[in-house]
Amino acid sequence: MSTSDKNTAHLTRRTLLGGATAVALAATTGVGTARATPVVKGQVPAIWREFTRTPFTHPQIPYIGRAGAHAGARRLPRHRVVADVTDYGAVADGVTDSAPAINRAIAAAGRAGGGTVTIPPGTFRIDDLIRIGHSNVVLRGAGSARTKLYATKNLTELIGVYGSRYGGDKSSWSWAGGLIWLAPEARWNSLVTAIKAKAWPFEGWTGNKRDEWTPLTAVEPARQGASTVKVADPSHLRPGALVLLRLADDADHTLLEHMSGGGPGPEAYFWDDKTKLTSYVPYEWPVRITRVHGRRVTLERPLPLDIRPEWTPQLVTHVKELTGSGVEGLTLEAVETVQSPHLLDKGYNGVVLQCAYDCWVDDVTVRHVDNGFGLVAASACTLRGTTVAGRGSHHPYFCREGAHDNLIEDFTIEQRTVPARPDTQLHGINVEGLSSYNVWSRGDMRMGTFDSHRGLPFANVRTDITVNNNGRHGGDAIAGPLFGARFTHWNVRVTNGRAGLMKIDGLAPYSATVGLNEVTEFDQIDVPDFTGDLHARLELYGTTDVVRPRNLYEAQREL
């Protein structure tokens, strides 16, 4: 190694230890950049240097360096191949209904304790939805450009009308369910039974009525960012187990205020009439236990919030999770239909993960869908190399019902192939319903918006994304604020200059907007939910791809 190489290596290590990243170093010095490529002089904002000193407790930027399946592992698990769908009767002729054969192959893999089910190249017609209900089962095509599932029916036809538990004539297929649906078998059966009985269910980790849980132990007070907690009774806890941290709000709504950053603004906010929002509480956060030592329990992820006695903190049971399962290397194309009016979707939906932990979707395209990829009460999951294409969709991506710690990276929303009907609505990358610590990274959004859909999502990150900002956000007024605390937009390139939900320093409390080109307001103009000083940060505004590190998630992984 030359002297200059040694100096560069030393600088890299020293910079990492001091809180910057190798990415920032290369970008600002030109190291590793071809001579023919113009070097943009990067700028490291003050807020990044602050964050590296207190990464778990920074007031504006959340720690999301472990988001995704297996703490954001670059290499996803590879299960042995146990079945091929053609051995169960699937035919790649585009005419034969292959859904029964594919589901038989998946069920056989589940009975065998897991494994990979392969789908060869070709077009396979499916007249039913595809279900993965057992852990450690992966459905793998030959690549999204080679294997296609052609779906002919929607979820209304296959399961039935799904009304909203909040009333009205809305279709819950507008934000739930997929034609490829990953959910624990027992949970899926209970959901479908409730839908068919028109007993519109809750969709999360604790059952249709949110009461299918048992206390394991009370938890003593702790601070956000801690990885070890002290419990009253560790006898029901073991390393490797998934538990649910449950925090209930008090009469003064101090938990919701804490999620909003605290202070005069959230304290003055009127919460009691936000009945949709308050129905999302208690806050339920799934996490694996890594160690039990006496009454001290170590968790695989740092605490997302403080733990205070007034919130009755406890570890509880939950519905049995789906874990270690995934979908890879295929295209799901729905029969092309006219998009339904807003909130009346029939359920030509793509891939949904529900009550899933450490699951993934990799190299999958969905086309002509009402809603693309969904995370519903899913946590620690990865969506990688996914694309939404075709005639246009309502939610290209949705993240709701208390979905946490997920990673959506290298994603694309293509421009729609037919004009939008005036009675439809396009959102984009959606997050709502107390969902927290989710990351959208390296995105190419040729349409849509950053849809914070009320319901107080908090501590979410959108980073290194190019967006043609032509969508609109949604959310009922009774769902409460658009943003909680620690929302971060980092290195966002808005190609059409529209501001809506891109520049959030005037809307989101204790937030950060860093490295955004200049944008201007358009027809959907929001006012802050909270009064007074929002304690929001705005740095390197009016720049394009100048902020270093370029990608906040990647930089946090390096710390």
Coordinates of N, CA, C and O in Angstrom, one line a residue, residues 205-306:
W205 N -51.3 -7.1 15.2 CA -50.7 -8.3 15.8 C -51.5 -8.9 17.0 O -51.1 -10.0 17.4
T206 N -52.6 -8.3 17.4 CA -53.3 -8.8 18.6 C -54.7 -9.2 18.3 O -55.6 -9.2 19.1
G207 N -55.0 -9.6 17.0 CA -56.3 -10.1 16.7 C -57.3 -9.2 16.1 O -57.1 -8.0 16.1
N208 N -58.4 -9.7 15.6 CA -59.4 -9.0 15.0 C -60.1 -7.9 15.9 O -60.5 -6.9 15.5
K209 N -60.1 -8.2 17.2 CA -60.6 -7.3 18.2 C -59.6 -6.7 19.1 O -59.9 -6.1 20.1
R210 N -58.3 -6.9 18.8 CA -57.2 -6.4 19.5 C -57.1 -7.0 21.0 O -56.5 -6.3 21.9
D211 N -57.7 -8.1 21.2 CA -57.7 -8.7 22.6 C -57.1 -10.1 22.6 O -57.2 -10.7 23.7
E212 N -56.5 -10.5 21.6 CA -55.9 -11.9 21.6 C -54.5 -11.9 22.0 O -53.6 -12.3 21.3
W213 N -54.3 -11.4 23.2 CA -52.9 -11.3 23.8 C -53.0 -11.6 25.3 O -54.0 -11.5 25.9
T214 N -51.8 -12.1 25.8 CA -51.6 -12.4 27.2 C -50.4 -11.7 27.7 O -49.4 -11.7 27.1
P215 N -50.5 -11.1 28.9 CA -49.4 -10.4 29.5 C -48.2 -11.4 29.8 O -48.5 -12.5 30.2
L216 N -47.0 -11.0 29.5 CA -45.8 -11.8 29.8 C -45.1 -11.2 31.1 O -44.8 -11.9 32.0
T217 N -44.9 -9.9 31.1 CA -44.3 -9.2 32.2 C -44.4 -7.7 32.1 O -44.5 -7.2 31.0
A218 N -44.4 -7.1 33.2 CA -44.3 -5.6 33.2 C -42.9 -5.2 32.9 O -42.0 -6.0 33.2
V219 N -42.7 -4.0 32.4 CA -41.4 -3.5 32.1 C -41.2 -2.2 32.9 O -42.0 -1.3 32.9
E220 N -40.0 -2.1 33.4 CA -39.6 -0.9 34.2 C -39.3 0.3 33.3 O -39.0 0.1 32.1
P221 N -39.3 1.5 33.8 CA -39.0 2.7 33.0 C -37.7 2.6 32.3 O -36.7 2.0 32.9
A222 N -37.6 3.1 31.1 CA -36.4 3.1 30.3 C -36.4 4.3 29.3 O -37.5 4.8 29.1
R223 N -35.3 4.6 28.7 CA -35.2 5.7 27.8 C -35.2 5.2 26.4 O -34.6 4.2 26.1
Q224 N -35.7 6.0 25.5 CA -35.6 5.8 24.1 C -34.1 5.5 23.7 O -33.2 6.2 24.2
G225 N -33.9 4.5 22.9 CA -32.5 4.2 22.4 C -31.9 3.1 23.3 O -30.8 2.6 22.8
A226 N -32.4 2.8 24.4 CA -31.8 1.7 25.2 C -32.1 0.4 24.6 O -33.1 0.2 23.9
S227 N -31.2 -0.5 24.7 CA -31.3 -1.9 24.1 C -31.6 -2.9 25.2 O -31.9 -4.1 24.9
T228 N -31.5 -2.5 26.4 CA -31.7 -3.4 27.6 C -32.7 -2.8 28.5 O -32.7 -1.6 28.8
V229 N -33.7 -3.7 28.9 CA -34.8 -3.2 29.8 C -34.8 -4.2 31.0 O -34.3 -5.3 30.9
K230 N -35.4 -3.7 32.0 CA -35.5 -4.5 33.2 C -37.0 -4.9 33.4 O -37.9 -4.0 33.3
V231 N -37.3 -6.1 33.6 CA -38.7 -6.6 33.7 C -39.0 -7.1 35.0 O -38.1 -7.4 35.8
A232 N -40.3 -7.3 35.3 CA -40.7 -7.7 36.6 C -40.5 -9.2 36.8 O -40.1 -9.8 37.8
D233 N -40.8 -10.0 35.7 CA -40.8 -11.4 35.7 C -40.3 -12.0 34.4 O -41.0 -12.0 33.4
P234 N -39.0 -12.5 34.4 CA -38.5 -13.0 33.1 C -38.8 -14.4 32.8 O -38.3 -15.0 31.8
S235 N -39.6 -15.1 33.6 CA -39.7 -16.5 33.5 C -40.4 -17.0 32.1 O -40.2 -18.1 31.7
H236 N -41.1 -16.1 31.5 CA -41.8 -16.4 30.2 C -41.0 -15.9 29.0 O -41.5 -16.0 27.9
L237 N -39.8 -15.4 29.2 CA -39.0 -14.9 28.1 C -37.8 -15.8 27.8 O -37.2 -16.4 28.7
R238 N -37.4 -15.8 26.6 CA -36.3 -16.6 26.2 C -35.6 -15.9 25.0 O -36.3 -15.3 24.1
P239 N -34.3 -16.1 24.8 CA -33.6 -15.5 23.7 C -34.2 -16.1 22.4 O -34.5 -17.3 22.3
G240 N -34.3 -15.3 21.4 CA -34.8 -15.7 20.1 C -36.3 -15.5 19.9 O -36.8 -15.5 18.8
A241 N -37.0 -15.3 21.0 CA -38.5 -15.2 20.9 C -38.8 -13.8 20.5 O -38.2 -12.8 20.8
L242 N -39.9 -13.7 19.7 CA -40.5 -12.4 19.3 C -41.6 -12.1 20.3 O -42.5 -12.9 20.6
V243 N -41.5 -10.9 20.9 CA -42.4 -10.4 21.9 C -43.0 -9.0 21.4 O -42.5 -8.4 20.4
L244 N -44.0 -8.6 22.0 CA -44.7 -7.3 21.6 C -44.6 -6.4 22.8 O -45.0 -6.7 23.9
L245 N -43.9 -5.3 22.6 CA -43.9 -4.2 23.6 C -45.2 -3.4 23.4 O -45.4 -2.9 22.3
R246 N -45.9 -3.3 24.5 CA -47.2 -2.7 24.4 C -47.3 -1.4 25.3 O -47.0 -1.6 26.5
L247 N -47.5 -0.3 24.8 CA -47.6 1.0 25.5 C -49.0 1.6 25.3 O -49.4 1.9 24.2
A248 N -49.8 1.7 26.4 CA -51.1 2.3 26.4 C -51.0 3.8 26.7 O -50.2 4.2 27.5
D249 N -51.9 4.6 26.1 CA -51.9 6.0 26.4 C -52.7 6.2 27.7 O -53.4 5.4 28.2
D250 N -52.4 7.4 28.3 CA -53.2 7.8 29.5 C -54.3 8.8 29.1 O -54.4 9.2 28.0
A251 N -55.0 9.2 30.1 CA -56.1 10.1 29.9 C -55.7 11.5 29.3 O -56.5 12.1 28.6
D252 N -54.5 11.9 29.6 CA -54.0 13.2 29.1 C -53.2 13.0 27.8 O -52.7 14.0 27.3
H253 N -53.2 11.8 27.2 CA -52.6 11.5 25.9 C -51.1 11.9 25.9 O -50.6 12.4 24.9
T254 N -50.4 11.6 27.0 CA -49.0 11.9 27.1 C -48.2 11.0 26.2 O -47.1 11.4 25.8
L255 N -48.7 9.8 25.8 CA -47.9 9.0 24.9 C -48.0 9.6 23.5 O -46.9 9.7 22.8
L256 N -49.1 10.0 23.1 CA -49.2 10.7 21.7 C -48.4 12.0 21.7 O -47.7 12.3 20.7
E257 N -48.4 12.7 22.8 CA -47.5 13.9 22.9 C -46.1 13.5 22.8 O -45.3 14.2 22.1
H258 N -45.7 12.5 23.4 CA -44.3 12.0 23.3 C -43.9 11.6 21.9 O -42.8 11.9 21.4
M259 N -44.8 10.9 21.2 CA -44.6 10.6 19.8 C -44.4 11.8 18.9 O -43.8 11.7 17.9
S260 N -45.0 12.9 19.4 CA -44.9 14.2 18.6 C -43.8 15.1 19.1 O -43.7 16.2 18.6
G261 N -42.9 14.6 20.0 CA -41.8 15.4 20.4 C -42.0 16.1 21.7 O -41.0 16.6 22.3
G262 N -43.2 16.2 22.2 CA -43.5 16.8 23.5 C -43.4 18.4 23.3 O -43.2 18.9 22.3
G263 N -43.7 19.0 24.4 CA -43.6 20.5 24.5 C -45.0 21.1 24.3 O -46.0 20.5 24.2
P264 N -45.1 22.5 24.2 CA -46.3 23.2 24.2 C -47.2 22.8 23.1 O -48.5 22.8 23.2
G265 N -46.7 22.6 21.9 CA -47.6 22.4 20.7 C -48.4 21.1 20.9 O -49.6 21.1 20.8
P266 N -47.7 19.9 21.1 CA -48.5 18.7 21.3 C -49.4 18.8 22.5 O -50.5 18.2 22.6
E267 N -48.9 19.5 23.6 CA -49.7 19.6 24.8 C -51.0 20.4 24.6 O -52.0 20.1 25.2
A268 N -51.0 21.3 23.7 CA -52.1 22.1 23.4 C -53.1 21.5 22.3 O -54.2 21.9 22.2
Y269 N -52.6 20.5 21.7 CA -53.4 19.8 20.6 C -54.6 19.1 21.2 O -54.5 18.5 22.3
F270 N -55.7 19.1 20.6 CA -56.9 18.4 21.1 C -57.0 17.0 20.5 O -57.2 16.9 19.3
W271 N -56.8 16.0 21.3 CA -56.7 14.7 20.8 C -58.0 13.9 20.9 O -58.2 12.9 20.2
D272 N -58.9 14.3 21.8 CA -60.0 13.4 22.1 C -61.0 13.2 21.0 O -61.6 12.1 20.9
D273 N -61.1 14.1 20.0 CA -62.0 13.9 18.9 C -61.4 13.2 17.7 O -62.0 12.9 16.7
K274 N -60.1 12.8 17.9 CA -59.4 12.1 16.8 C -59.5 10.6 17.0 O -58.6 9.9 17.3
T275 N -60.8 10.2 16.8 CA -61.1 8.8 17.2 C -60.5 7.7 16.4 O -60.2 6.6 16.9
K276 N -60.2 8.0 15.2 CA -59.5 7.0 14.3 C -58.0 6.9 14.9 O -57.5 5.7 15.0
L277 N -57.4 8.0 15.2 CA -56.0 7.9 15.7 C -56.0 7.2 17.1 O -55.2 6.3 17.3
T278 N -56.9 7.5 18.0 CA -56.9 6.9 19.3 C -57.2 5.4 19.2 O -56.9 4.6 20.1
S279 N -57.9 5.0 18.1 CA -58.1 3.5 18.0 C -56.9 2.8 17.7 O -56.8 1.5 17.8
Y280 N -55.8 3.5 17.2 CA -54.5 2.8 16.9 C -53.7 2.5 18.2 O -52.7 1.8 18.1
V281 N -54.1 3.2 19.3 CA -53.3 3.0 20.5 C -54.0 1.9 21.3 O -55.3 1.8 21.3
P282 N -53.3 1.0 22.0 CA -51.9 1.0 22.4 C -50.9 0.9 21.2 O -51.3 0.3 20.2
Y283 N -49.8 1.5 21.4 CA -48.7 1.3 20.5 C -48.1 -0.1 20.7 O -47.8 -0.5 21.8
E284 N -47.9 -0.9 19.6 CA -47.5 -2.2 19.7 C -46.2 -2.4 18.8 O -46.3 -2.2 17.6
W285 N -45.1 -2.8 19.4 CA -43.8 -2.9 18.7 C -43.3 -4.3 18.9 O -42.9 -4.7 19.9
P286 N -43.2 -5.0 17.8 CA -42.6 -6.4 17.8 C -41.1 -6.3 17.9 O -40.5 -5.5 17.1
V287 N -40.4 -7.1 18.7 CA -39.0 -7.1 18.7 C -38.5 -8.5 19.2 O -39.2 -9.1 20.1
R288 N -37.4 -9.0 18.8 CA -36.8 -10.2 19.2 C -36.0 -10.0 20.5 O -35.3 -8.9 20.6
I289 N -36.0 -10.9 21.4 CA -35.1 -10.9 22.5 C -33.8 -11.6 22.2 O -33.8 -12.7 21.5
T290 N -32.7 -11.0 22.5 CA -31.4 -11.6 22.2 C -30.7 -12.2 23.5 O -29.9 -13.1 23.4
R291 N -31.1 -11.7 24.7 CA -30.5 -12.2 25.9 C -31.4 -11.9 27.1 O -32.0 -10.9 27.2
V292 N -31.4 -12.9 28.0 CA -32.1 -12.7 29.3 C -31.1 -13.0 30.4 O -30.5 -14.2 30.4
H293 N -30.8 -12.1 31.2 CA -29.8 -12.2 32.3 C -30.5 -11.7 33.5 O -30.6 -10.5 33.8
G294 N -31.0 -12.6 34.4 CA -31.8 -12.2 35.5 C -33.0 -11.5 35.1 O -33.8 -12.0 34.2
R295 N -33.2 -10.3 35.6 CA -34.4 -9.5 35.1 C -34.0 -8.5 34.0 O -34.9 -7.7 33.6
R296 N -32.8 -8.6 33.5 CA -32.4 -7.7 32.4 C -32.6 -8.4 31.1 O -32.0 -9.5 30.9
V297 N -33.3 -7.8 30.2 CA -33.6 -8.4 28.9 C -33.0 -7.5 27.8 O -33.3 -6.3 27.8
T298 N -32.2 -8.1 26.9 CA -31.6 -7.3 25.8 C -32.4 -7.6 24.6 O -32.8 -8.7 24.2
L299 N -32.7 -6.5 23.9 CA -33.6 -6.5 22.6 C -32.7 -6.3 21.4 O -31.6 -5.7 21.5
E300 N -33.1 -6.8 20.3 CA -32.3 -6.7 19.1 C -32.3 -5.3 18.4 O -31.4 -5.0 17.6
R301 N -33.2 -4.5 18.9 CA -33.3 -3.1 18.3 C -33.4 -2.2 19.5 O -34.1 -2.5 20.5
P302 N -32.9 -1.0 19.4 CA -33.1 0.0 20.4 C -34.5 0.5 20.6 O -35.3 0.5 19.6
L303 N -34.9 0.8 21.8 CA -36.3 1.2 22.1 C -36.7 2.4 21.2 O -35.9 3.4 21.1
P304 N -37.9 2.4 20.6 CA -38.3 3.5 19.7 C -38.8 4.7 20.5 O -38.9 5.8 20.0
L305 N -39.2 4.5 21.8 CA -39.8 5.5 22.6 C -39.3 5.3 24.0 O -38.8 4.3 24.4
D306 N -39.5 6.3 24.9 CA -39.3 6.2 26.3 C -40.4 5.1 26.8 O -41.4 5.0 26.2

